[in-house]
Amino acid sequence: MKNQIKARILFPSQVAVLALASAIAIPAMAQQTQQPGNSQSAPASAQQTPTSTPPATLTQPIPDAKEGFWGRVNPMARKKWVKKRIDPINDRLTELDQVNAKNASDIKDVDARAQAGIKKAQDSADAANQVATAAGD
């Protein structure tokens, strides 16, 4: 009878240990990187062709260096890490602002030249109209 009681007392603790071990083991296995020998996704990426061309002033890619205990999944971002990620974006935004300003000035220049051409044509038409009116009189 004591053996039955021990089996009933040990069984729930064994289930608890098994549940705890699986709760720890499953996320740990999910975080491990894929082995180089198991590359099933490599042929799929080799078949893809680039659909668009990169911009002429492409900045250097950000290196994927592991930082700290957590690796790439650091729950607290540092100023240096954020600055390293934001700098290429800010550089690109500055470049786009410069291009936008240049385009705006080019548009104003073309508009001014077009308005000057229209005014010159209007003046020529008015002069021709006056000459035609004078000839008709």
PDB file of C-alpha atoms in Angstrom:
ATOM      1  CA  MET A   1       0.000   0.000   0.000  1.00  0.00           C
ATOM      2  CA  LYS A   2       2.903   2.404   0.635  1.00  0.00           C
ATOM      3  CA  ASN A   3       4.169   1.782  -2.918  1.00  0.00           C
ATOM      4  CA  GLN A   4       0.884   2.971  -4.366  1.00  0.00           C
ATOM      5  CA  ILE A   5       0.968   6.148  -2.301  1.00  0.00           C
ATOM      6  CA  LYS A   6       4.549   6.887  -3.382  1.00  0.00           C
ATOM      7  CA  ALA A   7       3.616   6.370  -7.024  1.00  0.00           C
ATOM      8  CA  ARG A   8       0.742   8.816  -6.727  1.00  0.00           C
ATOM      9  CA  ILE A   9       2.937  11.401  -4.954  1.00  0.00           C
ATOM     10  CA  LEU A  10       5.829  11.064  -7.424  1.00  0.00           C
ATOM     11  CA  PHE A  11       3.690  11.097 -10.564  1.00  0.00           C
ATOM     12  CA  PRO A  12       2.520  14.745 -10.304  1.00  0.00           C
ATOM     13  CA  SER A  13       6.074  15.900  -9.548  1.00  0.00           C
ATOM     14  CA  GLN A  14       7.337  13.987 -12.575  1.00  0.00           C
ATOM     15  CA  VAL A  15       4.717  15.680 -14.749  1.00  0.00           C
ATOM     16  CA  ALA A  16       5.744  19.047 -13.342  1.00  0.00           C
ATOM     17  CA  VAL A  17       9.419  18.374 -14.107  1.00  0.00           C
ATOM     18  CA  LEU A  18       8.545  17.223 -17.626  1.00  0.00           C
ATOM     19  CA  ALA A  19       6.426  20.329 -18.249  1.00  0.00           C
ATOM     20  CA  LEU A  20       9.171  22.617 -16.951  1.00  0.00           C
ATOM     21  CA  ALA A  21      11.836  20.892 -19.046  1.00  0.00           C
ATOM     22  CA  SER A  22       9.749  21.179 -22.219  1.00  0.00           C
ATOM     23  CA  ALA A  23       8.924  24.819 -21.484  1.00  0.00           C
ATOM     24  CA  ILE A  24      12.658  25.559 -21.335  1.00  0.00           C
ATOM     25  CA  ALA A  25      13.801  23.263 -24.154  1.00  0.00           C
ATOM     26  CA  ILE A  26      11.346  24.349 -26.885  1.00  0.00           C
ATOM     27  CA  PRO A  27      12.285  28.092 -26.919  1.00  0.00           C
ATOM     28  CA  ALA A  28      15.972  27.200 -26.617  1.00  0.00           C
ATOM     29  CA  MET A  29      15.726  24.974 -29.690  1.00  0.00           C
ATOM     30  CA  ALA A  30      13.776  27.649 -31.574  1.00  0.00           C
ATOM     31  CA  GLN A  31      16.498  30.262 -30.956  1.00  0.00           C
ATOM     32  CA  GLN A  32      19.285  28.108 -32.375  1.00  0.00           C
ATOM     33  CA  THR A  33      20.385  29.025 -35.886  1.00  0.00           C
ATOM     34  CA  GLN A  34      19.887  26.706 -38.820  1.00  0.00           C
ATOM     35  CA  GLN A  35      22.733  24.289 -39.500  1.00  0.00           C
ATOM     36  CA  PRO A  36      24.745  24.939 -42.725  1.00  0.00           C
ATOM     37  CA  GLY A  37      24.153  21.382 -43.952  1.00  0.00           C
ATOM     38  CA  ASN A  38      20.381  21.860 -43.809  1.00  0.00           C
ATOM     39  CA  SER A  39      19.944  24.586 -46.453  1.00  0.00           C
ATOM     40  CA  GLN A  40      16.596  23.905 -48.067  1.00  0.00           C
ATOM     41  CA  SER A  41      15.915  27.599 -48.650  1.00  0.00           C
ATOM     42  CA  ALA A  42      19.112  28.176 -50.670  1.00  0.00           C
ATOM     43  CA  PRO A  43      17.697  26.967 -54.037  1.00  0.00           C
ATOM     44  CA  ALA A  44      14.649  29.209 -53.639  1.00  0.00           C
ATOM     45  CA  SER A  45      16.798  32.296 -53.121  1.00  0.00           C
ATOM     46  CA  ALA A  46      19.070  31.310 -56.015  1.00  0.00           C
ATOM     47  CA  GLN A  47      16.088  31.266 -58.404  1.00  0.00           C
ATOM     48  CA  GLN A  48      14.961  34.788 -57.554  1.00  0.00           C
ATOM     49  CA  THR A  49      16.079  37.601 -59.829  1.00  0.00           C
ATOM     50  CA  PRO A  50      16.385  41.211 -58.734  1.00  0.00           C
ATOM     51  CA  THR A  51      13.273  43.131 -59.765  1.00  0.00           C
ATOM     52  CA  SER A  52      14.583  46.625 -59.147  1.00  0.00           C
ATOM     53  CA  THR A  53      17.947  48.282 -59.329  1.00  0.00           C
ATOM     54  CA  PRO A  54      19.473  49.700 -56.163  1.00  0.00           C
ATOM     55  CA  PRO A  55      19.883  53.484 -55.940  1.00  0.00           C
ATOM     56  CA  ALA A  56      23.115  55.000 -57.178  1.00  0.00           C
ATOM     57  CA  THR A  57      24.179  56.200 -53.735  1.00  0.00           C
ATOM     58  CA  LEU A  58      23.610  53.051 -51.702  1.00  0.00           C
ATOM     59  CA  THR A  59      25.107  53.238 -48.236  1.00  0.00           C
ATOM     60  CA  GLN A  60      27.121  50.438 -46.721  1.00  0.00           C
ATOM     61  CA  PRO A  61      25.081  47.640 -45.093  1.00  0.00           C
ATOM     62  CA  ILE A  62      24.875  47.513 -41.324  1.00  0.00           C
ATOM     63  CA  PRO A  63      26.984  44.629 -39.965  1.00  0.00           C
ATOM     64  CA  ASP A  64      25.014  42.024 -38.023  1.00  0.00           C
ATOM     65  CA  ALA A  65      27.299  41.825 -35.009  1.00  0.00           C
ATOM     66  CA  LYS A  66      25.986  40.172 -31.876  1.00  0.00           C
ATOM     67  CA  GLU A  67      25.831  42.548 -28.968  1.00  0.00           C
ATOM     68  CA  GLY A  68      25.819  41.490 -25.358  1.00  0.00           C
ATOM     69  CA  PHE A  69      24.300  38.446 -23.739  1.00  0.00           C
ATOM     70  CA  TRP A  70      21.065  38.524 -25.722  1.00  0.00           C
ATOM     71  CA  GLY A  71      22.658  38.610 -29.183  1.00  0.00           C
ATOM     72  CA  ARG A  72      20.505  40.436 -31.711  1.00  0.00           C
ATOM     73  CA  VAL A  73      17.486  40.389 -29.405  1.00  0.00           C
ATOM     74  CA  ASN A  74      18.623  42.912 -26.835  1.00  0.00           C
ATOM     75  CA  PRO A  75      15.591  44.045 -24.843  1.00  0.00           C
ATOM     76  CA  MET A  76      17.199  47.404 -24.027  1.00  0.00           C
ATOM     77  CA  ALA A  77      18.595  49.357 -26.968  1.00  0.00           C
ATOM     78  CA  ARG A  78      21.560  51.592 -26.288  1.00  0.00           C
ATOM     79  CA  LYS A  79      22.027  55.069 -27.752  1.00  0.00           C
ATOM     80  CA  LYS A  80      25.035  53.903 -29.746  1.00  0.00           C
ATOM     81  CA  TRP A  81      23.096  50.987 -31.260  1.00  0.00           C
ATOM     82  CA  VAL A  82      20.129  53.199 -32.164  1.00  0.00           C
ATOM     83  CA  LYS A  83      22.435  55.849 -33.663  1.00  0.00           C
ATOM     84  CA  LYS A  84      24.167  53.196 -35.760  1.00  0.00           C
ATOM     85  CA  ARG A  85      20.793  52.083 -37.144  1.00  0.00           C
ATOM     86  CA  ILE A  86      19.368  55.597 -37.656  1.00  0.00           C
ATOM     87  CA  ASP A  87      22.411  57.293 -39.285  1.00  0.00           C
ATOM     88  CA  PRO A  88      21.989  55.647 -42.738  1.00  0.00           C
ATOM     89  CA  ILE A  89      18.307  56.597 -42.745  1.00  0.00           C
ATOM     90  CA  ASN A  90      19.093  60.208 -41.809  1.00  0.00           C
ATOM     91  CA  ASP A  91      21.763  60.365 -44.527  1.00  0.00           C
ATOM     92  CA  ARG A  92      19.284  59.124 -47.092  1.00  0.00           C
ATOM     93  CA  LEU A  93      16.633  61.624 -45.920  1.00  0.00           C
ATOM     94  CA  THR A  94      19.145  64.473 -46.220  1.00  0.00           C
ATOM     95  CA  GLU A  95      20.012  63.360 -49.741  1.00  0.00           C
ATOM     96  CA  LEU A  96      16.335  63.181 -50.690  1.00  0.00           C
ATOM     97  CA  ASP A  97      15.745  66.677 -49.269  1.00  0.00           C
ATOM     98  CA  GLN A  98      18.582  68.011 -51.420  1.00  0.00           C
ATOM     99  CA  VAL A  99      17.182  66.308 -54.523  1.00  0.00           C
ATOM    100  CA  ASN A 100      13.726  67.668 -53.728  1.00  0.00           C
ATOM    101  CA  ALA A 101      15.076  71.232 -53.344  1.00  0.00           C
ATOM    102  CA  LYS A 102      16.970  70.927 -56.652  1.00  0.00           C
ATOM    103  CA  ASN A 103      13.850  69.661 -58.421  1.00  0.00           C
ATOM    104  CA  ALA A 104      11.793  72.538 -56.983  1.00  0.00           C
ATOM    105  CA  SER A 105      14.328  75.108 -58.225  1.00  0.00           C
ATOM    106  CA  ASP A 106      14.428  73.418 -61.661  1.00  0.00           C
ATOM    107  CA  ILE A 107      10.620  73.571 -61.853  1.00  0.00           C
ATOM    108  CA  LYS A 108      10.634  77.283 -60.945  1.00  0.00           C
ATOM    109  CA  ASP A 109      13.295  77.954 -63.588  1.00  0.00           C
ATOM    110  CA  VAL A 110      11.351  76.128 -66.312  1.00  0.00           C
ATOM    111  CA  ASP A 111       8.154  77.919 -65.284  1.00  0.00           C
ATOM    112  CA  ALA A 112       9.873  81.328 -65.427  1.00  0.00           C
ATOM    113  CA  ARG A 113      11.270  80.582 -68.897  1.00  0.00           C
ATOM    114  CA  ALA A 114       7.882  79.359 -70.087  1.00  0.00           C
ATOM    115  CA  GLN A 115       6.154  82.487 -68.769  1.00  0.00           C
ATOM    116  CA  ALA A 116       8.775  84.677 -70.495  1.00  0.00           C
ATOM    117  CA  GLY A 117       8.214  82.799 -73.772  1.00  0.00           C
ATOM    118  CA  ILE A 118       4.437  83.159 -73.464  1.00  0.00           C
ATOM    119  CA  LYS A 119       4.779  86.908 -72.757  1.00  0.00           C
ATOM    120  CA  LYS A 120       7.099  87.351 -75.764  1.00  0.00           C
ATOM    121  CA  ALA A 121       4.653  85.486 -78.021  1.00  0.00           C
ATOM    122  CA  GLN A 122       1.739  87.551 -76.681  1.00  0.00           C
ATOM    123  CA  ASP A 123       3.646  90.804 -77.320  1.00  0.00           C
ATOM    124  CA  SER A 124       4.448  89.654 -80.870  1.00  0.00           C
ATOM    125  CA  ALA A 125       0.789  88.789 -81.455  1.00  0.00           C
ATOM    126  CA  ASP A 126      -0.330  92.165 -80.115  1.00  0.00           C
ATOM    127  CA  ALA A 127       2.169  93.959 -82.379  1.00  0.00           C
ATOM    128  CA  ALA A 128       1.006  91.944 -85.379  1.00  0.00           C
ATOM    129  CA  ASN A 129      -2.614  92.695 -84.517  1.00  0.00           C
ATOM    130  CA  GLN A 130      -1.864  96.433 -84.344  1.00  0.00           C
ATOM    131  CA  VAL A 131      -0.085  96.297 -87.716  1.00  0.00           C
ATOM    132  CA  ALA A 132      -3.035  94.397 -89.228  1.00  0.00           C
ATOM    133  CA  THR A 133      -5.507  96.901 -87.768  1.00  0.00           C
ATOM    134  CA  ALA A 134      -3.454  99.813 -89.121  1.00  0.00           C
ATOM    135  CA  ALA A 135      -3.260  98.146 -92.529  1.00  0.00           C
ATOM    136  CA  GLY A 136      -7.013  97.596 -92.532  1.00  0.00           C
ATOM    137  CA  ASP A 137      -7.662 101.304 -91.870  1.00  0.00           C
TER     138      ASP A 137
END
